[in-house]
DNA sequence: ACAAAAGTGTTTAAACTACACCCATGA
DNA sequence: TCATGGGTGTAGTTTAAACACTTTTGT
């Protein structure tokens, strides 16, 4: 059975079990080494990348489908996952161009619709806990700097940019720190995250004052050592206070 | 040809021309007599109401489809129209209960999917310019106070509540005043709008100070007369300054 | 000892909150 | 003349922004 045969069989299964004409794409954000990252898949046999995505089973809620895709690609459950935009243009991308770059005949026969509406989700995950896992259509799954994206199929470049815009807007009301940071972290590391999302530097004294003033962090006795400078304290989130601050809309950094 | 026959033919046309399994629902907000209103349709031959909605033509963008539905129901073009949530649960509502209340056999035959995903849009319109117009499935189209909704089909009650929540959150960054107010209005009238959306009273002195301080309003020489008290000045939005304030995120009333 | 980042406090300006009286109008 | 809501200012408090030096650590 050739790959092309397998592909046709794969799409037949999808057409049978899933809602046709609707897909979802997940922009999975992580944070590592002062950079905001996004998880991408490399299309088999090409140098083209795309977002993790999938279809919605006939008896499955769309949010659950997004959770499933995310679990399959990262190994994580109970992620912070949020709808952000429905990409519903009749001609979202240049189909000819994409097929050519995908280097394979797309098995679009009778039942397959000739336009797909895609729901965009973004997820915030702890980079250190993710096991990037490719899917049937891809051979590599890996992280990319949001500022240094490779060649992307479909309209996925636009989807990432809309996700990033949304993330910036929601920085103040969403538990972005909690979901993107590892369990223990230093205040300067958290500041790097906010700077990476906002795309501009913040004043360390004001940041420190603000973040500690919210009482959402607990300072541990440990410190992060090993660098040629003063060892910063490690902190972790105080969950009850964090939730409270979110509800009250206090997590503001403009 | 009975209504039931027409209905079957109607759904056949939809199944032929539109994307199957996806619909859209529009929560159309207006403002009148100090109250926030929403436009509803009465299902033919029943006392049940629902949101204006529709399907997406095969070659139409989803946003355009929402604009079309809105134009058909209100007579307005170029409305402020915004995606707010995808309602994608596999069992969004009790189907048996809904069919019974709709008092008609739903023509769900072979090609009709047994679950529908619906994209929620909200629109802000000038109440005074709207000509409510029923559609094929409804016999009445009219405004309701968001606080006094009638019996609603499907999950439309939930959809309205999610729309309202979104509207509250977006009050600060969306041109809500501009779209919901008539061309000329008084500052107390605008304050009533903000109070209606926020659901709580605002201090008139602070409101006046704030709104005039933004330089987004032009005071006209006219005043609104006819009431047994001091006649308030009429204002209109200064569009260039309004846009600027929106971009800068200055339209905040918490 | 040096380089590199962490930790910390004050001052100033802007924004927000609370609060009360007089005025114009129509009944 | 009375009832109703419109118009307006100030003081106190809170919040944000700007800004620099000392400490710790590893090399």
Coordinates of C-alpha atoms (C1' of nucleotides) in Angstrom, one line a residue:
Chain A
X1 CA 0.0 0.0 0.0
X2 CA 1.6 3.3 -1.1
X3 CA 1.5 6.4 0.9
X4 CA -0.9 7.9 -1.6
X5 CA -3.3 4.9 -1.0
X6 CA -3.0 5.3 2.7
X7 CA -3.7 9.0 2.3
X8 CA -6.9 8.3 0.3
X9 CA -8.0 5.8 2.9
X10 CA -7.2 8.4 5.7
X11 CA -9.4 11.0 4.1
X12 CA -12.1 8.5 3.5
X13 CA -12.2 7.7 7.2
X14 CA -12.4 11.4 8.0
X15 CA -15.2 11.9 5.5
X16 CA -17.0 9.1 7.1
X17 CA -16.6 9.9 10.8
X18 CA -16.3 13.7 10.9
X19 CA -18.2 16.8 10.2
X20 CA -17.4 17.8 6.6
X21 CA -16.4 21.3 5.7
X22 CA -15.2 22.3 9.1
X23 CA -11.7 21.9 10.6
X24 CA -9.8 23.4 13.4
X25 CA -6.3 24.7 13.7
X26 CA -4.4 25.1 17.0
X27 CA -1.8 27.7 17.6
X28 CA 0.1 26.1 20.5
X29 CA 2.2 28.7 22.3
X30 CA 5.1 27.8 24.5
X31 CA 7.9 29.9 26.1
X32 CA 11.5 29.0 26.2
X33 CA 14.8 30.8 26.4
X34 CA 13.1 34.3 26.5
X35 CA 11.2 33.5 23.3
X36 CA 7.6 32.9 22.5
X37 CA 7.4 29.7 20.5
X38 CA 4.7 28.0 18.4
X39 CA 4.4 24.3 17.7
X40 CA 4.5 23.3 14.0
X41 CA 4.3 20.1 11.9
X42 CA 6.3 19.4 8.8
X43 CA 4.3 18.0 5.9
X44 CA 5.6 14.6 4.9
X45 CA 8.2 14.7 2.1
X46 CA 8.3 18.5 1.9
X47 CA 9.9 21.5 3.5
X48 CA 6.5 23.0 4.2
X49 CA 5.1 23.4 7.7
X50 CA 1.6 23.8 9.1
X51 CA -0.3 24.1 12.3
X52 CA -1.6 21.1 14.2
X53 CA -5.2 20.7 13.3
X54 CA -7.9 18.2 12.7
X55 CA -11.5 17.5 12.1
X56 CA -14.5 17.2 14.4
X57 CA -16.0 13.8 14.9
X58 CA -19.7 13.6 14.3
X59 CA -20.6 13.2 18.0
X60 CA -17.8 15.3 19.4
X61 CA -18.0 18.9 20.6
X62 CA -15.6 21.3 18.7
X63 CA -13.8 22.3 21.9
X64 CA -13.3 18.6 22.7
X65 CA -11.9 18.1 19.3
X66 CA -9.4 20.9 19.8
X67 CA -8.5 19.3 23.2
X68 CA -7.9 16.0 21.4
X69 CA -5.7 17.4 18.7
X70 CA -3.7 19.2 21.4
X71 CA -3.3 16.1 23.5
X72 CA -2.2 14.1 20.4
X73 CA 0.5 16.7 19.5
X74 CA 1.8 17.5 23.0
X75 CA 0.9 14.7 25.3
X76 CA -0.8 17.2 27.6
X77 CA -4.3 17.2 29.0
X78 CA -6.4 19.9 30.5
X79 CA -4.6 22.6 28.6
X80 CA -5.5 26.2 28.5
X81 CA -7.3 26.3 25.2
X82 CA -9.3 29.1 23.7
X83 CA -11.3 29.9 20.6
X84 CA -10.1 33.0 18.9
X85 CA -11.3 33.3 15.4
X86 CA -13.3 31.5 12.7
X87 CA -11.5 31.6 9.4
X88 CA -14.4 31.4 7.1
X89 CA -13.4 33.1 3.8
X90 CA -14.5 31.2 0.8
X91 CA -11.0 31.4 -0.6
X92 CA -8.8 31.4 2.5
X93 CA -5.7 30.5 0.5
X94 CA -4.4 29.8 -2.9
X95 CA -5.4 26.1 -3.4
X96 CA -3.3 25.5 -6.5
X97 CA -0.2 26.9 -4.8
X98 CA -0.8 24.8 -1.7
X99 CA -1.3 21.6 -3.5
X100 CA 1.8 22.1 -5.4
X101 CA 3.8 22.8 -2.3
X102 CA 2.3 19.8 -0.6
X103 CA 3.7 17.7 -3.4
X104 CA 0.8 15.2 -3.5
X105 CA -2.5 14.8 -5.3
X106 CA -5.1 15.8 -2.8
X107 CA -7.8 13.1 -2.7
X108 CA -10.7 15.5 -3.2
X109 CA -13.3 13.3 -4.7
X110 CA -17.1 13.4 -4.7
X111 CA -18.0 13.8 -1.0
X112 CA -15.1 16.1 -0.1
X113 CA -16.1 19.7 0.1
X114 CA -14.2 22.3 -2.0
X115 CA -14.0 24.8 0.8
X116 CA -13.2 24.4 4.4
X117 CA -14.1 26.6 7.3
X118 CA -11.6 26.5 10.1
X119 CA -12.0 27.4 13.7
X120 CA -8.8 28.8 15.3
X121 CA -7.8 27.9 18.8
X122 CA -4.8 29.0 20.7
X123 CA -3.3 27.0 23.6
X124 CA -0.8 28.0 26.2
X125 CA 1.4 25.2 27.4
X126 CA 4.4 24.5 29.6
X127 CA 7.2 24.1 27.1
X128 CA 9.2 21.8 29.4
X129 CA 6.3 19.3 29.6
X130 CA 5.5 18.9 25.9
X131 CA 6.5 15.9 23.9
X132 CA 6.1 17.1 20.3
X133 CA 4.5 14.3 18.3
X134 CA 3.9 14.4 14.5
X135 CA 0.7 13.1 13.0
X136 CA -0.2 11.0 10.0
X137 CA 0.3 13.8 7.5
X138 CA 3.6 15.0 9.0
X139 CA 7.0 13.7 9.8
X140 CA 8.4 16.3 12.2
X141 CA 6.8 18.2 15.0
X142 CA 8.8 21.1 16.5
X143 CA 8.9 24.5 18.1
X144 CA 9.6 27.7 16.2
X145 CA 10.1 31.3 17.4
X146 CA 7.0 33.3 16.5
X147 CA 9.4 35.8 15.0
X148 CA 11.2 33.2 12.8
X149 CA 8.5 31.1 11.1
X150 CA 9.3 28.8 8.3
X151 CA 7.3 28.5 5.0
X152 CA 3.7 27.7 6.0
X153 CA 1.0 26.0 4.1
X154 CA -2.6 27.2 3.7
X155 CA -3.3 30.5 5.5
X156 CA -1.5 29.3 8.6
X157 CA 0.8 32.3 8.7
X158 CA -2.2 34.6 9.0
X159 CA -3.8 32.3 11.6
X160 CA -0.7 32.5 13.8
X161 CA -0.6 36.3 13.5
X162 CA -4.3 36.6 14.5
X163 CA -3.6 34.3 17.4
X164 CA -0.7 36.4 18.6
X165 CA -2.7 39.6 18.3
X166 CA -5.5 38.0 20.4
X167 CA -2.9 36.8 23.0
X168 CA -1.6 40.3 23.4
X169 CA -5.1 41.7 23.9
X170 CA -5.9 38.9 26.4
X171 CA -2.7 39.1 28.3
X172 CA -4.4 41.1 31.0
X173 CA -7.3 38.8 31.6
X174 CA -6.1 35.4 30.9
X175 CA -3.9 33.1 33.0
X176 CA -1.0 33.5 30.6
X177 CA 1.7 33.3 33.1
X178 CA 0.3 30.3 34.9
X179 CA 0.0 28.3 31.7
X180 CA 3.2 29.2 29.9
X181 CA 5.6 29.1 32.8
X182 CA 7.0 25.9 34.4
X183 CA 6.0 25.3 38.0
X184 CA 8.9 27.1 39.5
X185 CA 10.3 30.2 37.9
X186 CA 12.0 33.5 38.7
X187 CA 10.4 36.9 38.4
X188 CA 12.8 38.0 35.7
X189 CA 11.9 34.9 33.7
X190 CA 8.2 35.9 34.0
X191 CA 9.1 39.4 33.0
X192 CA 10.8 38.0 29.8
X193 CA 7.5 36.2 29.0
X194 CA 5.5 39.4 29.3
X195 CA 8.1 41.2 27.2
X196 CA 8.0 38.4 24.6
X197 CA 4.2 38.6 24.3
X198 CA 4.0 42.4 24.3
X199 CA 7.0 42.8 22.1
X200 CA 8.6 45.5 24.2
X201 CA 10.8 45.8 27.3
X202 CA 9.3 46.4 30.7
X203 CA 10.9 48.2 33.7
X204 CA 12.1 45.6 36.1
X205 CA 11.4 47.6 39.2
X206 CA 7.8 48.4 38.2
X207 CA 7.3 44.8 37.1
X208 CA 8.5 43.4 40.3
X209 CA 6.5 45.8 42.4
X210 CA 3.3 45.1 40.4
X211 CA 3.6 41.3 40.2
X212 CA 4.5 40.9 43.9
X213 CA 1.8 43.4 44.9
X214 CA -0.9 41.2 43.4
X215 CA -0.1 38.4 45.9
X216 CA -0.4 35.8 43.3
X217 CA 3.1 34.5 43.8
X218 CA 4.7 32.5 46.6
X219 CA 8.4 33.0 47.0
X220 CA 10.2 29.7 47.7
X221 CA 13.4 29.3 49.7
X222 CA 15.2 27.9 46.7
X223 CA 17.1 30.1 44.3
X224 CA 18.2 29.6 40.7
X225 CA 22.0 29.2 40.8
X226 CA 24.6 28.6 38.2
X227 CA 24.8 32.0 36.5
X228 CA 27.5 34.5 36.9
X229 CA 25.3 36.9 38.8
X230 CA 23.1 37.2 41.9
X231 CA 20.9 34.1 42.1
X232 CA 17.2 35.0 41.7
X233 CA 14.5 33.6 44.0
X234 CA 12.2 30.9 42.6
X235 CA 8.5 31.5 42.8
X236 CA 5.4 29.6 42.1
X237 CA 1.8 30.7 41.5
X238 CA -0.5 30.9 44.5
X239 CA -3.5 29.3 42.7
X240 CA -6.4 30.6 44.8
X241 CA -5.1 34.2 44.7
X242 CA -4.3 33.9 41.0
X243 CA -7.9 32.9 40.2
X244 CA -9.2 35.7 42.3
X245 CA -7.0 38.3 40.6
X246 CA -8.1 37.0 37.2
X247 CA -11.8 37.2 38.1
X248 CA -11.3 40.8 39.4
X249 CA -9.4 41.7 36.2
X250 CA -6.3 42.8 38.1
X251 CA -3.6 41.1 36.0
X252 CA -2.9 44.1 33.9
X253 CA 0.4 45.0 32.3
X254 CA 0.1 47.6 29.7
Chain B
X1 CA -48.5 23.5 -1.9
X2 CA -48.7 23.3 1.9
X3 CA -46.4 25.1 4.3
X4 CA -44.8 21.8 5.1
X5 CA -44.1 21.2 1.4
X6 CA -42.6 24.6 1.1
X7 CA -40.5 24.0 4.2
X8 CA -39.1 20.8 2.7
X9 CA -38.3 22.5 -0.5
X10 CA -36.7 25.4 1.5
X11 CA -34.4 23.0 3.3
X12 CA -33.6 21.2 0.0
X13 CA -32.4 24.4 -1.4
X14 CA -30.3 25.1 1.6
X15 CA -28.8 21.6 1.5
X16 CA -28.0 22.2 -2.2
X17 CA -26.5 25.7 -2.0
X18 CA -25.0 25.9 1.4
X19 CA -22.3 24.5 3.6
X20 CA -23.9 21.7 5.6
X21 CA -23.6 21.3 9.3
X22 CA -22.6 24.9 10.0
X23 CA -25.0 27.8 10.6
X24 CA -24.7 31.2 12.1
X25 CA -26.7 33.1 14.7
X26 CA -26.8 36.9 15.1
X27 CA -27.4 38.6 18.3
X28 CA -28.5 42.1 17.1
X29 CA -28.3 44.6 19.8
X30 CA -30.1 47.9 19.7
X31 CA -30.7 50.6 22.3
X32 CA -34.0 52.3 23.0
X33 CA -35.7 54.0 25.9
X34 CA -32.8 53.4 28.3
X35 CA -32.9 49.7 27.5
X36 CA -30.6 47.3 25.6
X37 CA -32.7 45.4 23.1
X38 CA -32.2 42.3 21.0
X39 CA -33.9 41.5 17.8
X40 CA -35.9 38.2 17.7
X41 CA -38.0 36.2 15.3
X42 CA -41.2 34.4 16.1
X43 CA -41.3 30.9 14.7
X44 CA -44.4 30.6 12.4
X45 CA -47.5 29.2 14.1
X46 CA -45.9 29.2 17.6
X47 CA -45.2 31.4 20.5
X48 CA -41.5 30.4 20.3
X49 CA -38.8 32.9 19.4
X50 CA -35.3 32.6 18.0
X51 CA -32.3 34.6 16.9
X52 CA -32.0 35.6 13.3
X53 CA -29.6 33.2 11.7
X54 CA -28.8 31.4 8.5
X55 CA -26.6 29.2 6.5
X56 CA -23.4 29.9 4.6
X57 CA -23.5 29.6 0.8
X58 CA -20.9 27.4 -0.7
X59 CA -19.0 30.3 -2.2
X60 CA -19.6 32.9 0.5
X61 CA -17.4 33.9 3.4
X62 CA -18.9 33.3 6.8
X63 CA -18.6 37.0 7.7
X64 CA -20.4 37.9 4.5
X65 CA -23.1 35.4 5.3
X66 CA -23.6 37.1 8.7
X67 CA -23.7 40.5 7.0
X68 CA -26.4 39.1 4.6
X69 CA -28.5 37.8 7.4
X70 CA -28.3 41.1 9.2
X71 CA -29.1 43.1 6.1
X72 CA -32.2 40.9 5.5
X73 CA -33.5 41.3 9.0
X74 CA -32.7 45.0 9.6
X75 CA -32.4 46.6 6.1
X76 CA -29.0 47.9 7.2
X77 CA -25.7 47.6 5.5
X78 CA -22.1 48.0 6.8
X79 CA -23.1 47.2 10.3
X80 CA -20.8 46.6 13.2
X81 CA -20.6 42.9 13.2
X82 CA -18.3 40.7 15.3
X83 CA -17.7 37.0 15.8
X84 CA -17.9 36.1 19.5
X85 CA -18.2 32.4 20.0
X86 CA -18.5 29.1 18.1
X87 CA -21.3 27.0 19.6
X88 CA -20.0 23.6 18.8
X89 CA -21.3 21.2 21.4
X90 CA -22.5 17.9 19.9
X91 CA -25.8 18.3 21.8
X92 CA -26.3 22.0 22.0
X93 CA -29.9 21.7 22.9
X94 CA -32.7 19.2 23.5
X95 CA -33.7 18.3 20.0
X96 CA -36.9 16.5 20.9
X97 CA -38.1 19.4 23.0
X98 CA -37.3 21.9 20.3
X99 CA -39.1 20.0 17.6
X100 CA -42.1 19.7 19.7
X101 CA -42.1 23.5 20.4
X102 CA -41.6 24.2 16.8
X103 CA -44.8 22.3 16.1
X104 CA -43.6 20.9 12.8
X105 CA -42.0 17.9 11.4
X106 CA -38.4 18.8 10.7
X107 CA -37.5 17.7 7.3
X108 CA -34.3 16.0 8.4
X109 CA -33.8 13.4 5.7
X110 CA -30.7 11.7 4.2
X111 CA -28.4 14.6 3.5
X112 CA -29.2 16.7 6.5
X113 CA -26.6 16.4 9.2
X114 CA -27.9 15.5 12.7
X115 CA -25.8 18.1 14.4
X116 CA -25.2 21.7 13.6
X117 CA -22.3 23.9 14.6
X118 CA -23.2 27.5 14.9
X119 CA -21.0 30.6 14.8
X120 CA -22.3 33.4 17.0
X121 CA -22.0 37.0 15.8
X122 CA -23.2 40.1 17.5
X123 CA -24.1 43.3 15.8
X124 CA -24.6 46.8 17.1
X125 CA -27.2 48.8 15.3
X126 CA -29.0 52.1 15.4
X127 CA -32.5 51.1 16.7
X128 CA -34.1 54.1 14.9
X129 CA -32.8 53.0 11.5
X130 CA -33.9 49.3 11.7
X131 CA -36.9 47.9 9.8
X132 CA -37.4 44.5 11.5
X133 CA -38.2 42.0 8.8
X134 CA -39.3 38.4 9.4
X135 CA -37.8 35.5 7.3
X136 CA -39.3 32.4 5.7
X137 CA -39.5 30.5 8.9
X138 CA -40.9 33.3 11.1
X139 CA -44.0 35.6 11.0
X140 CA -42.9 38.3 13.4
X141 CA -39.6 40.2 13.9
X142 CA -39.3 42.4 16.9
X143 CA -37.2 43.9 19.7
X144 CA -37.0 42.5 23.2
X145 CA -35.3 43.9 26.3
X146 CA -32.3 41.7 27.1
X147 CA -33.7 41.5 30.6
X148 CA -37.1 40.3 29.5
X149 CA -36.6 37.6 26.9
X150 CA -39.5 35.4 25.7
X151 CA -39.3 31.6 25.4
X152 CA -36.5 30.8 23.0
X153 CA -35.8 27.8 20.8
X154 CA -32.6 25.9 20.5
X155 CA -29.8 27.2 22.8
X156 CA -30.5 30.8 21.8
X157 CA -31.0 31.9 25.4
X158 CA -27.4 30.9 26.1
X159 CA -26.1 32.5 22.9
X160 CA -27.6 35.8 23.9
X161 CA -26.1 35.6 27.3
X162 CA -22.6 34.8 25.9
X163 CA -23.1 37.7 23.5
X164 CA -23.9 40.1 26.3
X165 CA -21.0 39.0 28.4
X166 CA -18.7 39.6 25.4
X167 CA -20.3 43.0 24.8
X168 CA -19.5 44.0 28.4
X169 CA -15.9 42.9 28.1
X170 CA -15.5 44.7 24.8
X171 CA -17.3 47.8 25.8
X172 CA -13.9 49.4 26.4
X173 CA -12.4 48.7 23.0
X174 CA -15.2 48.6 20.6
X175 CA -17.1 51.5 19.0
X176 CA -20.2 50.6 21.0
X177 CA -21.4 54.1 21.5
X178 CA -21.0 55.0 17.8
X179 CA -22.9 52.0 16.5
X180 CA -25.8 51.9 19.0
X181 CA -26.6 55.6 19.3
X182 CA -28.5 57.6 16.7
X183 CA -26.5 60.3 14.9
X184 CA -27.4 63.0 17.4
X185 CA -27.8 62.2 21.1
X186 CA -27.3 63.7 24.5
X187 CA -24.6 62.8 27.0
X188 CA -27.2 61.4 29.5
X189 CA -28.6 59.2 26.8
X190 CA -25.1 57.8 26.1
X191 CA -24.6 57.3 29.8
X192 CA -27.9 55.3 29.9
X193 CA -26.4 53.1 27.2
X194 CA -23.2 52.4 29.1
X195 CA -25.3 51.7 32.2
X196 CA -27.6 49.3 30.3
X197 CA -24.6 47.4 29.0
X198 CA -22.7 47.4 32.3
X199 CA -25.8 46.8 34.3
X200 CA -25.0 49.3 36.9
X201 CA -25.4 53.1 37.4
X202 CA -22.5 55.5 36.7
X203 CA -21.8 58.8 38.2
X204 CA -23.0 61.5 35.9
X205 CA -20.3 64.0 36.7
X206 CA -17.5 61.5 36.2
X207 CA -19.1 60.2 33.1
X208 CA -19.5 63.7 31.6
X209 CA -15.9 64.6 32.5
X210 CA -14.5 61.4 31.0
X211 CA -16.5 61.3 27.8
X212 CA -15.9 65.0 27.0
X213 CA -12.2 64.7 28.0
X214 CA -11.7 62.1 25.2
X215 CA -12.6 64.7 22.6
X216 CA -14.6 62.2 20.7
X217 CA -17.8 64.2 20.8
X218 CA -18.8 67.4 19.1
X219 CA -21.4 69.5 20.9
X220 CA -24.1 70.8 18.5
X221 CA -25.9 74.1 19.0
X222 CA -29.2 72.2 19.2
X223 CA -30.7 70.9 22.4
X224 CA -33.2 68.2 23.1
X225 CA -36.4 69.9 24.2
X226 CA -39.8 68.7 25.2
X227 CA -39.1 67.4 28.7
X228 CA -40.0 69.0 32.0
X229 CA -36.4 69.8 32.8
X230 CA -33.3 71.6 31.6
X231 CA -32.8 70.7 27.9
X232 CA -29.6 68.8 27.3
X233 CA -27.2 69.5 24.5
X234 CA -27.1 67.3 21.5
X235 CA -23.8 65.8 20.5
X236 CA -22.5 63.7 17.7
X237 CA -19.3 61.6 17.4
X238 CA -16.2 63.2 16.0
X239 CA -15.2 60.2 13.8
X240 CA -11.5 60.8 13.3
X241 CA -11.0 61.3 17.0
X242 CA -13.2 58.4 17.9
X243 CA -11.2 56.1 15.7
X244 CA -8.0 57.4 17.2
X245 CA -9.3 56.8 20.8
X246 CA -10.3 53.3 19.9
X247 CA -6.9 52.4 18.5
X248 CA -5.3 53.8 21.5
X249 CA -7.6 51.9 23.8
X250 CA -8.8 54.9 25.6
X251 CA -12.6 54.3 25.6
X252 CA -12.6 52.8 29.0
X253 CA -15.5 52.8 31.5
X254 CA -15.1 50.4 34.3
Chain C
dA1 C1' 38.6 42.1 39.8
dC2 C1' 35.3 42.0 36.6
dA3 C1' 31.0 41.3 34.1
dA4 C1' 26.3 40.5 34.3
dA5 C1' 21.9 40.3 36.0
dA6 C1' 19.0 40.7 40.6
dG7 C1' 17.0 43.3 43.9
dT8 C1' 15.1 47.4 45.6
dG9 C1' 12.5 52.9 46.8
dT10 C1' 11.1 57.5 45.8
dT11 C1' 9.2 61.1 43.4
dT12 C1' 5.9 62.9 40.1
dA13 C1' 2.1 62.9 37.2
dA14 C1' -2.2 61.1 35.8
dA15 C1' -6.5 58.9 36.7
dC16 C1' -10.2 57.5 39.4
dT17 C1' -13.7 58.2 43.2
dA18 C1' -16.8 60.3 45.9
dC19 C1' -19.6 63.9 46.6
dA20 C1' -23.8 68.4 46.3
dC21 C1' -25.8 72.3 44.5
dC22 C1' -28.0 75.3 41.1
dC23 C1' -30.4 75.7 36.7
dA24 C1' -33.7 75.2 32.9
dT25 C1' -37.9 73.4 31.4
dG26 C1' -42.8 71.8 31.1
dA27 C1' -46.6 70.7 33.7
Chain D
dT1 C1' -44.3 76.9 41.9
dC2 C1' -43.0 72.4 41.7
dA3 C1' -40.9 68.2 40.0
dT4 C1' -37.5 66.4 37.1
dG5 C1' -33.3 65.7 35.4
dG6 C1' -29.1 68.5 33.3
dG7 C1' -25.0 70.6 34.1
dT8 C1' -20.9 71.4 36.6
dG9 C1' -16.0 71.4 40.2
dT10 C1' -13.0 70.0 43.9
dA11 C1' -10.5 67.3 47.1
dG12 C1' -8.5 62.9 48.3
dT13 C1' -6.8 58.6 46.9
dT14 C1' -5.0 55.4 44.0
dT15 C1' -2.3 54.0 40.3
dA16 C1' 1.3 54.4 36.8
dA17 C1' 5.8 56.0 35.2
dA18 C1' 10.3 57.4 35.4
dC19 C1' 14.5 56.7 37.2
dA20 C1' 20.0 54.5 39.6
dC21 C1' 22.6 52.2 42.7
dT22 C1' 24.1 48.2 45.4
dT23 C1' 24.4 43.2 45.9
dT24 C1' 25.5 38.6 44.5
dT25 C1' 27.6 35.2 41.7
dG26 C1' 30.7 32.8 38.5
dT27 C1' 34.6 33.3 35.7

